Amino acid sequence: MSTAPAAVTRLIEAFAQLPGIGHKTAARLTFFLLRNRLDLAVHLAEALRELKERTRFCSICYNITEEDPCPICSDPGRDHSLICVVEEPLDMLAIEQVGTYKGVYHVLHGVLAPSEGIFVENLRISELLTRVRSGGVREVILATNPTGEGDWTASYLVHQLRPLGVRVTRLGRGLPMGGDLEYADVVTLTRALEGREEM
Amino acid sequence: MHIRYLSLTNFRNYARLELALPERPLLLYGANAQGKTSLLEAIYLLATGSSPLTSLDRQLIRWNAEAEGLPYARVWAEVAHRARRYEIEIALERKALSNGTVRMHKTIRIDRVRKRRTDLAGRLNAVLFMPQDVEIVSGSPAVRRHYLDAALCQVDAAYCTALERYTEALRQRNAVLRHLRDEGGDPAQLAPFEEILARQGVIVAHGRRELVAALSHYAGHIHRQLTGELEWLRLEYRPNFDPAAPPWLKYQMELGLHYSGPPPGVTDEELVEAFRQTLVRRRKEEIARGTTLTGPHRDEMRFIAGSPALGIHEVDLGMYGSRGQQRTAVLALKLAELA
């Protein structure tokens, strides 16, 4: 790419840093923008600038928001005594899409992964504990992913939250809807058996 | 259980081997560098998913296969076990990534279906006896732990899973310990890993204890025959952590006296809790050292022997055994594993 103009190379390299985008895709996107009507590139540039300039973390739940507190935290119709703890803003969007959850959220911005240098201090955990300590919270739902890291994080949170006198629950784990028992792996089946429910 | 057919492609010094095997003892003989050991290595690879000789899978691919542009090795066997027959296949492939690094890709298939390494447990059981195995007696405790783990993982998938989870939690907890030592922070973040270590650690210790007891029984028997009733041999499992052991018992163990496990009536739940509490109690010391000091990752197994005829009552072979005695003990151990 050394023969391409510096402005082209610069954008290709910038695209290539995005997740899921390699050098080829980055080059294709760049040349698409180059060939396309001018306003798409301008539109994209504006959108990108606004993304950083107009968004910030909600000071209550640490979700990404344009106004602080975020629309969910400032909604009087939601149950503020019920907090759902998620790893990333995207997880929160997934639960919001269900449409039945009426509580509020807390975004950790990551999970415990000590061998990769991510410790309790690097997550929004102390903020969650302060929030619960300040009162008015009845239940905390731990909605971290069912992975090793998600489990460690949930396990740490349980230890920290229980002494504060709130109910701590975790999302149910087990078989996916429309799934088939015979195709489930051992770990999932074990979890499903452990988490069985009284009918 | 026996191998009916073995097929090797680009494995070590074999460009190609197609070999039907009879169901009876076999003796392989030949000049140096003809592939006798490689054949055994291939079988061991199918049994465990890894080579006994090298941790670098790259070395398993025939060296000029790479020069020929086919960096690929395949080991395939048809195994008969009672009335059942199944195929085990391990393929190793050298893949060059776009960023210039090279990665080895290992694919395990049982009956042509992709499986994980732990699924190999119990499919093909192999006992390998090599000259360097005398290390099991004379080498470091890590060699003996590795030996026990490899033997257990071949037959017990639950043990293998517990060991994997234990090892992972240990790695994470040690990372937290170093972080707390260097940067400070909340020691409570050790708790999630301590829970896993305690729960899986008890499974690991239990598996090892049972195996050592069984091996000791058989190896003792075989050893008496090997030495013409002149010497006896006993294996001792010395867990690094034994919550049920009162201090006086620990003292006895250090003196090398026999110990067979926690007293009856202690439940696994109590062991897990005691182990967890020990981890919590030693946090301060472990933060200073930056590593976890308690647990099965520091277990030990000793070979104790005596030869009454020579007036030697009891001696630890790892420390005082002659080379010959050490070899005899390993042979007895390997034969015991067969039993």
PDB file of N, CA and C in Angstrom, chain B residues 113-205:
ATOM      1  N   VAL B 113     -15.667 -37.839  14.101  1.00  0.00           N
ATOM      2  CA  VAL B 113     -16.326 -36.661  14.645  1.00  0.00           C
ATOM      3  C   VAL B 113     -15.306 -35.893  15.475  1.00  0.00           C
ATOM      4  N   ARG B 114     -15.257 -34.593  15.285  1.00  0.00           N
ATOM      5  CA  ARG B 114     -14.296 -33.774  16.038  1.00  0.00           C
ATOM      6  C   ARG B 114     -14.599 -33.837  17.523  1.00  0.00           C
ATOM      7  N   LYS B 115     -13.547 -34.043  18.317  1.00  0.00           N
ATOM      8  CA  LYS B 115     -13.728 -34.143  19.768  1.00  0.00           C
ATOM      9  C   LYS B 115     -12.669 -33.310  20.459  1.00  0.00           C
ATOM     10  N   ARG B 116     -12.900 -33.115  21.778  1.00  0.00           N
ATOM     11  CA  ARG B 116     -11.895 -32.425  22.566  1.00  0.00           C
ATOM     12  C   ARG B 116     -10.911 -33.441  23.139  1.00  0.00           C
ATOM     13  N   ARG B 117      -9.804 -32.903  23.661  1.00  0.00           N
ATOM     14  CA  ARG B 117      -8.764 -33.777  24.180  1.00  0.00           C
ATOM     15  C   ARG B 117      -9.277 -34.669  25.312  1.00  0.00           C
ATOM     16  N   THR B 118     -10.133 -34.099  26.159  1.00  0.00           N
ATOM     17  CA  THR B 118     -10.606 -34.870  27.304  1.00  0.00           C
ATOM     18  C   THR B 118     -11.468 -36.055  26.864  1.00  0.00           C
ATOM     19  N   ASP B 119     -12.002 -35.982  25.644  1.00  0.00           N
ATOM     20  CA  ASP B 119     -12.833 -37.090  25.160  1.00  0.00           C
ATOM     21  C   ASP B 119     -12.005 -38.338  24.848  1.00  0.00           C
ATOM     22  N   LEU B 120     -10.684 -38.179  24.800  1.00  0.00           N
ATOM     23  CA  LEU B 120      -9.829 -39.341  24.526  1.00  0.00           C
ATOM     24  C   LEU B 120      -9.753 -40.287  25.729  1.00  0.00           C
ATOM     25  N   ALA B 121     -10.106 -39.752  26.911  1.00  0.00           N
ATOM     26  CA  ALA B 121      -9.979 -40.551  28.139  1.00  0.00           C
ATOM     27  C   ALA B 121     -10.724 -41.871  28.008  1.00  0.00           C
ATOM     28  N   GLY B 122     -10.033 -42.957  28.282  1.00  0.00           N
ATOM     29  CA  GLY B 122     -10.661 -44.268  28.300  1.00  0.00           C
ATOM     30  C   GLY B 122     -10.821 -44.923  26.944  1.00  0.00           C
ATOM     31  N   ARG B 123     -10.431 -44.233  25.856  1.00  0.00           N
ATOM     32  CA  ARG B 123     -10.593 -44.798  24.518  1.00  0.00           C
ATOM     33  C   ARG B 123      -9.491 -45.800  24.197  1.00  0.00           C
ATOM     34  N   LEU B 124      -8.272 -45.379  24.512  1.00  0.00           N
ATOM     35  CA  LEU B 124      -7.128 -46.238  24.242  1.00  0.00           C
ATOM     36  C   LEU B 124      -6.170 -46.030  25.402  1.00  0.00           C
ATOM     37  N   ASN B 125      -5.949 -47.077  26.191  1.00  0.00           N
ATOM     38  CA  ASN B 125      -5.070 -46.931  27.339  1.00  0.00           C
ATOM     39  C   ASN B 125      -3.691 -47.461  27.007  1.00  0.00           C
ATOM     40  N   ALA B 126      -2.677 -46.629  27.240  1.00  0.00           N
ATOM     41  CA  ALA B 126      -1.316 -47.031  26.911  1.00  0.00           C
ATOM     42  C   ALA B 126      -0.411 -46.819  28.114  1.00  0.00           C
ATOM     43  N   VAL B 127       0.508 -47.734  28.313  1.00  0.00           N
ATOM     44  CA  VAL B 127       1.544 -47.574  29.332  1.00  0.00           C
ATOM     45  C   VAL B 127       2.871 -47.599  28.605  1.00  0.00           C
ATOM     46  N   LEU B 128       3.629 -46.541  28.777  1.00  0.00           N
ATOM     47  CA  LEU B 128       4.889 -46.415  28.051  1.00  0.00           C
ATOM     48  C   LEU B 128       6.034 -46.489  29.046  1.00  0.00           C
ATOM     49  N   PHE B 129       7.041 -47.294  28.739  1.00  0.00           N
ATOM     50  CA  PHE B 129       8.194 -47.389  29.624  1.00  0.00           C
ATOM     51  C   PHE B 129       9.431 -47.023  28.823  1.00  0.00           C
ATOM     52  N   MET B 130      10.040 -45.909  29.194  1.00  0.00           N
ATOM     53  CA  MET B 130      11.196 -45.439  28.445  1.00  0.00           C
ATOM     54  C   MET B 130      12.373 -45.291  29.401  1.00  0.00           C
ATOM     55  N   PRO B 131      13.602 -45.308  28.862  1.00  0.00           N
ATOM     56  CA  PRO B 131      14.776 -45.192  29.724  1.00  0.00           C
ATOM     57  C   PRO B 131      14.695 -43.988  30.661  1.00  0.00           C
ATOM     58  N   GLN B 132      14.173 -42.865  30.141  1.00  0.00           N
ATOM     59  CA  GLN B 132      14.164 -41.665  30.977  1.00  0.00           C
ATOM     60  C   GLN B 132      13.104 -41.716  32.080  1.00  0.00           C
ATOM     61  N   ASP B 133      12.290 -42.788  32.111  1.00  0.00           N
ATOM     62  CA  ASP B 133      11.245 -42.878  33.124  1.00  0.00           C
ATOM     63  C   ASP B 133      11.790 -43.046  34.534  1.00  0.00           C
ATOM     64  N   VAL B 134      13.063 -43.361  34.650  1.00  0.00           N
ATOM     65  CA  VAL B 134      13.660 -43.493  35.975  1.00  0.00           C
ATOM     66  C   VAL B 134      13.568 -42.148  36.713  1.00  0.00           C
ATOM     67  N   GLU B 135      13.391 -41.087  35.939  1.00  0.00           N
ATOM     68  CA  GLU B 135      13.153 -39.744  36.485  1.00  0.00           C
ATOM     69  C   GLU B 135      11.958 -39.712  37.438  1.00  0.00           C
ATOM     70  N   ILE B 136      11.003 -40.614  37.184  1.00  0.00           N
ATOM     71  CA  ILE B 136       9.814 -40.625  38.042  1.00  0.00           C
ATOM     72  C   ILE B 136      10.223 -40.877  39.492  1.00  0.00           C
ATOM     73  N   VAL B 137      11.273 -41.685  39.680  1.00  0.00           N
ATOM     74  CA  VAL B 137      11.756 -41.927  41.037  1.00  0.00           C
ATOM     75  C   VAL B 137      12.768 -40.860  41.444  1.00  0.00           C
ATOM     76  N   SER B 138      13.715 -40.579  40.552  1.00  0.00           N
ATOM     77  CA  SER B 138      14.848 -39.746  40.962  1.00  0.00           C
ATOM     78  C   SER B 138      14.642 -38.255  40.682  1.00  0.00           C
ATOM     79  N   GLY B 139      13.691 -37.911  39.812  1.00  0.00           N
ATOM     80  CA  GLY B 139      13.525 -36.514  39.411  1.00  0.00           C
ATOM     81  C   GLY B 139      12.762 -35.682  40.420  1.00  0.00           C
ATOM     82  N   SER B 140      12.304 -34.522  39.979  1.00  0.00           N
ATOM     83  CA  SER B 140      11.624 -33.594  40.878  1.00  0.00           C
ATOM     84  C   SER B 140      10.180 -34.047  41.104  1.00  0.00           C
ATOM     85  N   PRO B 141       9.550 -33.539  42.164  1.00  0.00           N
ATOM     86  CA  PRO B 141       8.146 -33.892  42.429  1.00  0.00           C
ATOM     87  C   PRO B 141       7.245 -33.607  41.232  1.00  0.00           C
ATOM     88  N   ALA B 142       7.582 -32.585  40.450  1.00  0.00           N
ATOM     89  CA  ALA B 142       6.745 -32.230  39.292  1.00  0.00           C
ATOM     90  C   ALA B 142       6.651 -33.399  38.316  1.00  0.00           C
ATOM     91  N   VAL B 143       7.749 -34.151  38.168  1.00  0.00           N
ATOM     92  CA  VAL B 143       7.746 -35.310  37.269  1.00  0.00           C
ATOM     93  C   VAL B 143       6.745 -36.351  37.776  1.00  0.00           C
ATOM     94  N   ARG B 144       6.743 -36.569  39.088  1.00  0.00           N
ATOM     95  CA  ARG B 144       5.822 -37.562  39.658  1.00  0.00           C
ATOM     96  C   ARG B 144       4.370 -37.107  39.557  1.00  0.00           C
ATOM     97  N   ARG B 145       4.130 -35.819  39.788  1.00  0.00           N
ATOM     98  CA  ARG B 145       2.751 -35.310  39.641  1.00  0.00           C
ATOM     99  C   ARG B 145       2.298 -35.459  38.193  1.00  0.00           C
ATOM    100  N   HIS B 146       3.190 -35.135  37.288  1.00  0.00           N
ATOM    101  CA  HIS B 146       2.850 -35.234  35.877  1.00  0.00           C
ATOM    102  C   HIS B 146       2.533 -36.686  35.508  1.00  0.00           C
ATOM    103  N   TYR B 147       3.309 -37.604  36.067  1.00  0.00           N
ATOM    104  CA  TYR B 147       3.078 -39.013  35.800  1.00  0.00           C
ATOM    105  C   TYR B 147       1.679 -39.432  36.295  1.00  0.00           C
ATOM    106  N   LEU B 148       1.349 -39.046  37.529  1.00  0.00           N
ATOM    107  CA  LEU B 148       0.038 -39.405  38.096  1.00  0.00           C
ATOM    108  C   LEU B 148      -1.089 -38.792  37.266  1.00  0.00           C
ATOM    109  N   ASP B 149      -0.917 -37.516  36.907  1.00  0.00           N
ATOM    110  CA  ASP B 149      -1.962 -36.830  36.142  1.00  0.00           C
ATOM    111  C   ASP B 149      -2.180 -37.492  34.787  1.00  0.00           C
ATOM    112  N   ALA B 150      -1.061 -37.816  34.107  1.00  0.00           N
ATOM    113  CA  ALA B 150      -1.187 -38.422  32.778  1.00  0.00           C
ATOM    114  C   ALA B 150      -1.895 -39.777  32.883  1.00  0.00           C
ATOM    115  N   ALA B 151      -1.537 -40.557  33.916  1.00  0.00           N
ATOM    116  CA  ALA B 151      -2.159 -41.875  34.081  1.00  0.00           C
ATOM    117  C   ALA B 151      -3.654 -41.729  34.371  1.00  0.00           C
ATOM    118  N   LEU B 152      -4.022 -40.778  35.239  1.00  0.00           N
ATOM    119  CA  LEU B 152      -5.423 -40.599  35.609  1.00  0.00           C
ATOM    120  C   LEU B 152      -6.243 -40.027  34.451  1.00  0.00           C
ATOM    121  N   CYS B 153      -5.654 -39.079  33.734  1.00  0.00           N
ATOM    122  CA  CYS B 153      -6.395 -38.437  32.644  1.00  0.00           C
ATOM    123  C   CYS B 153      -6.737 -39.420  31.527  1.00  0.00           C
ATOM    124  N   GLN B 154      -5.889 -40.471  31.385  1.00  0.00           N
ATOM    125  CA  GLN B 154      -6.175 -41.463  30.342  1.00  0.00           C
ATOM    126  C   GLN B 154      -7.483 -42.185  30.581  1.00  0.00           C
ATOM    127  N   VAL B 155      -7.808 -42.391  31.854  1.00  0.00           N
ATOM    128  CA  VAL B 155      -8.975 -43.212  32.147  1.00  0.00           C
ATOM    129  C   VAL B 155     -10.147 -42.441  32.749  1.00  0.00           C
ATOM    130  N   ASP B 156      -9.868 -41.262  33.326  1.00  0.00           N
ATOM    131  CA  ASP B 156     -10.902 -40.590  34.103  1.00  0.00           C
ATOM    132  C   ASP B 156     -11.126 -39.165  33.583  1.00  0.00           C
ATOM    133  N   ALA B 157     -12.156 -38.998  32.764  1.00  0.00           N
ATOM    134  CA  ALA B 157     -12.409 -37.681  32.165  1.00  0.00           C
ATOM    135  C   ALA B 157     -12.777 -36.661  33.231  1.00  0.00           C
ATOM    136  N   ALA B 158     -13.462 -37.093  34.298  1.00  0.00           N
ATOM    137  CA  ALA B 158     -13.862 -36.160  35.355  1.00  0.00           C
ATOM    138  C   ALA B 158     -12.622 -35.615  36.069  1.00  0.00           C
ATOM    139  N   TYR B 159     -11.631 -36.494  36.272  1.00  0.00           N
ATOM    140  CA  TYR B 159     -10.379 -36.049  36.883  1.00  0.00           C
ATOM    141  C   TYR B 159      -9.708 -35.002  35.998  1.00  0.00           C
ATOM    142  N   CYS B 160      -9.699 -35.307  34.706  1.00  0.00           N
ATOM    143  CA  CYS B 160      -9.050 -34.429  33.736  1.00  0.00           C
ATOM    144  C   CYS B 160      -9.683 -33.039  33.757  1.00  0.00           C
ATOM    145  N   THR B 161     -11.017 -32.993  33.796  1.00  0.00           N
ATOM    146  CA  THR B 161     -11.725 -31.714  33.841  1.00  0.00           C
ATOM    147  C   THR B 161     -11.389 -30.965  35.130  1.00  0.00           C
ATOM    148  N   ALA B 162     -11.412 -31.694  36.249  1.00  0.00           N
ATOM    149  CA  ALA B 162     -11.109 -31.067  37.542  1.00  0.00           C
ATOM    150  C   ALA B 162      -9.698 -30.497  37.534  1.00  0.00           C
ATOM    151  N   LEU B 163      -8.756 -31.256  36.981  1.00  0.00           N
ATOM    152  CA  LEU B 163      -7.363 -30.802  36.932  1.00  0.00           C
ATOM    153  C   LEU B 163      -7.225 -29.554  36.067  1.00  0.00           C
ATOM    154  N   GLU B 164      -7.918 -29.545  34.934  1.00  0.00           N
ATOM    155  CA  GLU B 164      -7.871 -28.366  34.058  1.00  0.00           C
ATOM    156  C   GLU B 164      -8.418 -27.132  34.765  1.00  0.00           C
ATOM    157  N   ARG B 165      -9.555 -27.316  35.441  1.00  0.00           N
ATOM    158  CA  ARG B 165     -10.169 -26.177  36.125  1.00  0.00           C
ATOM    159  C   ARG B 165      -9.295 -25.709  37.281  1.00  0.00           C
ATOM    160  N   TYR B 166      -8.692 -26.668  37.981  1.00  0.00           N
ATOM    161  CA  TYR B 166      -7.799 -26.340  39.085  1.00  0.00           C
ATOM    162  C   TYR B 166      -6.611 -25.527  38.580  1.00  0.00           C
ATOM    163  N   THR B 167      -6.000 -26.001  37.483  1.00  0.00           N
ATOM    164  CA  THR B 167      -4.813 -25.353  36.934  1.00  0.00           C
ATOM    165  C   THR B 167      -5.129 -23.934  36.473  1.00  0.00           C
ATOM    166  N   GLU B 168      -6.294 -23.772  35.844  1.00  0.00           N
ATOM    167  CA  GLU B 168      -6.697 -22.450  35.372  1.00  0.00           C
ATOM    168  C   GLU B 168      -6.912 -21.497  36.552  1.00  0.00           C
ATOM    169  N   ALA B 169      -7.630 -21.967  37.579  1.00  0.00           N
ATOM    170  CA  ALA B 169      -7.900 -21.122  38.750  1.00  0.00           C
ATOM    171  C   ALA B 169      -6.597 -20.762  39.455  1.00  0.00           C
ATOM    172  N   LEU B 170      -5.660 -21.701  39.467  1.00  0.00           N
ATOM    173  CA  LEU B 170      -4.358 -21.459  40.106  1.00  0.00           C
ATOM    174  C   LEU B 170      -3.619 -20.338  39.374  1.00  0.00           C
ATOM    175  N   ARG B 171      -3.655 -20.401  38.034  1.00  0.00           N
ATOM    176  CA  ARG B 171      -3.002 -19.399  37.216  1.00  0.00           C
ATOM    177  C   ARG B 171      -3.603 -18.013  37.505  1.00  0.00           C
ATOM    178  N   GLN B 172      -4.941 -17.965  37.597  1.00  0.00           N
ATOM    179  CA  GLN B 172      -5.612 -16.697  37.850  1.00  0.00           C
ATOM    180  C   GLN B 172      -5.309 -16.189  39.254  1.00  0.00           C
ATOM    181  N   ARG B 173      -5.358 -17.107  40.237  1.00  0.00           N
ATOM    182  CA  ARG B 173      -5.129 -16.669  41.618  1.00  0.00           C
ATOM    183  C   ARG B 173      -3.707 -16.153  41.770  1.00  0.00           C
ATOM    184  N   ASN B 174      -2.747 -16.814  41.140  1.00  0.00           N
ATOM    185  CA  ASN B 174      -1.368 -16.350  41.221  1.00  0.00           C
ATOM    186  C   ASN B 174      -1.213 -14.972  40.590  1.00  0.00           C
ATOM    187  N   ALA B 175      -1.965 -14.736  39.498  1.00  0.00           N
ATOM    188  CA  ALA B 175      -1.916 -13.415  38.860  1.00  0.00           C
ATOM    189  C   ALA B 175      -2.444 -12.354  39.822  1.00  0.00           C
ATOM    190  N   VAL B 176      -3.524 -12.691  40.549  1.00  0.00           N
ATOM    191  CA  VAL B 176      -4.080 -11.742  41.526  1.00  0.00           C
ATOM    192  C   VAL B 176      -3.076 -11.516  42.665  1.00  0.00           C
ATOM    193  N   LEU B 177      -2.440 -12.597  43.134  1.00  0.00           N
ATOM    194  CA  LEU B 177      -1.466 -12.474  44.227  1.00  0.00           C
ATOM    195  C   LEU B 177      -0.338 -11.516  43.841  1.00  0.00           C
ATOM    196  N   ARG B 178       0.176 -11.673  42.620  1.00  0.00           N
ATOM    197  CA  ARG B 178       1.270 -10.795  42.170  1.00  0.00           C
ATOM    198  C   ARG B 178       0.783  -9.342  42.054  1.00  0.00           C
ATOM    199  N   HIS B 179      -0.463  -9.207  41.561  1.00  0.00           N
ATOM    200  CA  HIS B 179      -1.041  -7.870  41.434  1.00  0.00           C
ATOM    201  C   HIS B 179      -1.151  -7.207  42.809  1.00  0.00           C
ATOM    202  N   LEU B 180      -1.628  -7.976  43.799  1.00  0.00           N
ATOM    203  CA  LEU B 180      -1.798  -7.423  45.147  1.00  0.00           C
ATOM    204  C   LEU B 180      -0.446  -7.069  45.756  1.00  0.00           C
ATOM    205  N   ARG B 181       0.559  -7.884  45.454  1.00  0.00           N
ATOM    206  CA  ARG B 181       1.901  -7.631  45.988  1.00  0.00           C
ATOM    207  C   ARG B 181       2.467  -6.349  45.378  1.00  0.00           C
ATOM    208  N   ASP B 182       2.301  -6.194  44.060  1.00  0.00           N
ATOM    209  CA  ASP B 182       2.931  -5.075  43.362  1.00  0.00           C
ATOM    210  C   ASP B 182       2.129  -3.773  43.435  1.00  0.00           C
ATOM    211  N   GLU B 183       0.793  -3.897  43.361  1.00  0.00           N
ATOM    212  CA  GLU B 183      -0.014  -2.686  43.248  1.00  0.00           C
ATOM    213  C   GLU B 183      -0.973  -2.498  44.422  1.00  0.00           C
ATOM    214  N   GLY B 184      -1.128  -3.518  45.240  1.00  0.00           N
ATOM    215  CA  GLY B 184      -2.115  -3.449  46.304  1.00  0.00           C
ATOM    216  C   GLY B 184      -3.511  -3.675  45.737  1.00  0.00           C
ATOM    217  N   GLY B 185      -4.522  -3.570  46.600  1.00  0.00           N
ATOM    218  CA  GLY B 185      -5.892  -3.778  46.135  1.00  0.00           C
ATOM    219  C   GLY B 185      -6.650  -4.648  47.123  1.00  0.00           C
ATOM    220  N   ASP B 186      -7.817  -5.089  46.707  1.00  0.00           N
ATOM    221  CA  ASP B 186      -8.715  -5.805  47.607  1.00  0.00           C
ATOM    222  C   ASP B 186      -8.429  -7.316  47.590  1.00  0.00           C
ATOM    223  N   PRO B 187      -7.955  -7.869  48.703  1.00  0.00           N
ATOM    224  CA  PRO B 187      -7.651  -9.310  48.736  1.00  0.00           C
ATOM    225  C   PRO B 187      -8.893 -10.180  48.543  1.00  0.00           C
ATOM    226  N   ALA B 188     -10.081  -9.592  48.726  1.00  0.00           N
ATOM    227  CA  ALA B 188     -11.308 -10.383  48.574  1.00  0.00           C
ATOM    228  C   ALA B 188     -11.457 -10.897  47.153  1.00  0.00           C
ATOM    229  N   GLN B 189     -10.764 -10.303  46.177  1.00  0.00           N
ATOM    230  CA  GLN B 189     -10.913 -10.798  44.809  1.00  0.00           C
ATOM    231  C   GLN B 189     -10.197 -12.133  44.604  1.00  0.00           C
ATOM    232  N   LEU B 190      -9.555 -12.626  45.660  1.00  0.00           N
ATOM    233  CA  LEU B 190      -8.973 -13.966  45.577  1.00  0.00           C
ATOM    234  C   LEU B 190     -10.052 -15.035  45.769  1.00  0.00           C
ATOM    235  N   ALA B 191     -11.137 -14.632  46.433  1.00  0.00           N
ATOM    236  CA  ALA B 191     -12.158 -15.602  46.855  1.00  0.00           C
ATOM    237  C   ALA B 191     -12.733 -16.474  45.731  1.00  0.00           C
ATOM    238  N   PRO B 192     -13.097 -15.897  44.567  1.00  0.00           N
ATOM    239  CA  PRO B 192     -13.686 -16.761  43.527  1.00  0.00           C
ATOM    240  C   PRO B 192     -12.752 -17.902  43.133  1.00  0.00           C
ATOM    241  N   PHE B 193     -11.451 -17.599  43.095  1.00  0.00           N
ATOM    242  CA  PHE B 193     -10.487 -18.619  42.661  1.00  0.00           C
ATOM    243  C   PHE B 193     -10.239 -19.629  43.763  1.00  0.00           C
ATOM    244  N   GLU B 194     -10.312 -19.152  45.019  1.00  0.00           N
ATOM    245  CA  GLU B 194     -10.121 -20.067  46.140  1.00  0.00           C
ATOM    246  C   GLU B 194     -11.233 -21.100  46.180  1.00  0.00           C
ATOM    247  N   GLU B 195     -12.446 -20.665  45.828  1.00  0.00           N
ATOM    248  CA  GLU B 195     -13.563 -21.608  45.820  1.00  0.00           C
ATOM    249  C   GLU B 195     -13.340 -22.719  44.800  1.00  0.00           C
ATOM    250  N   ILE B 196     -12.873 -22.327  43.604  1.00  0.00           N
ATOM    251  CA  ILE B 196     -12.634 -23.328  42.563  1.00  0.00           C
ATOM    252  C   ILE B 196     -11.476 -24.230  42.967  1.00  0.00           C
ATOM    253  N   LEU B 197     -10.401 -23.626  43.480  1.00  0.00           N
ATOM    254  CA  LEU B 197      -9.227 -24.417  43.885  1.00  0.00           C
ATOM    255  C   LEU B 197      -9.618 -25.455  44.924  1.00  0.00           C
ATOM    256  N   ALA B 198     -10.429 -25.033  45.909  1.00  0.00           N
ATOM    257  CA  ALA B 198     -10.808 -25.944  46.985  1.00  0.00           C
ATOM    258  C   ALA B 198     -11.644 -27.099  46.436  1.00  0.00           C
ATOM    259  N   ARG B 199     -12.649 -26.752  45.638  1.00  0.00           N
ATOM    260  CA  ARG B 199     -13.569 -27.772  45.137  1.00  0.00           C
ATOM    261  C   ARG B 199     -12.863 -28.748  44.188  1.00  0.00           C
ATOM    262  N   GLN B 200     -12.131 -28.207  43.221  1.00  0.00           N
ATOM    263  CA  GLN B 200     -11.461 -29.086  42.250  1.00  0.00           C
ATOM    264  C   GLN B 200     -10.245 -29.753  42.885  1.00  0.00           C
ATOM    265  N   GLY B 201      -9.584 -29.029  43.793  1.00  0.00           N
ATOM    266  CA  GLY B 201      -8.393 -29.576  44.446  1.00  0.00           C
ATOM    267  C   GLY B 201      -8.704 -30.844  45.224  1.00  0.00           C
ATOM    268  N   VAL B 202      -9.870 -30.882  45.863  1.00  0.00           N
ATOM    269  CA  VAL B 202     -10.247 -32.077  46.623  1.00  0.00           C
ATOM    270  C   VAL B 202     -10.464 -33.263  45.666  1.00  0.00           C
ATOM    271  N   ILE B 203     -11.035 -32.992  44.496  1.00  0.00           N
ATOM    272  CA  ILE B 203     -11.228 -34.053  43.500  1.00  0.00           C
ATOM    273  C   ILE B 203      -9.873 -34.578  43.019  1.00  0.00           C
ATOM    274  N   VAL B 204      -8.959 -33.634  42.756  1.00  0.00           N
ATOM    275  CA  VAL B 204      -7.625 -34.009  42.270  1.00  0.00           C
ATOM    276  C   VAL B 204      -6.902 -34.859  43.323  1.00  0.00           C
ATOM    277  N   ALA B 205      -6.913 -34.381  44.568  1.00  0.00           N
ATOM    278  CA  ALA B 205      -6.207 -35.097  45.634  1.00  0.00           C
ATOM    279  C   ALA B 205      -6.816 -36.487  45.839  1.00  0.00           C
TER     280      ALA B 205
END
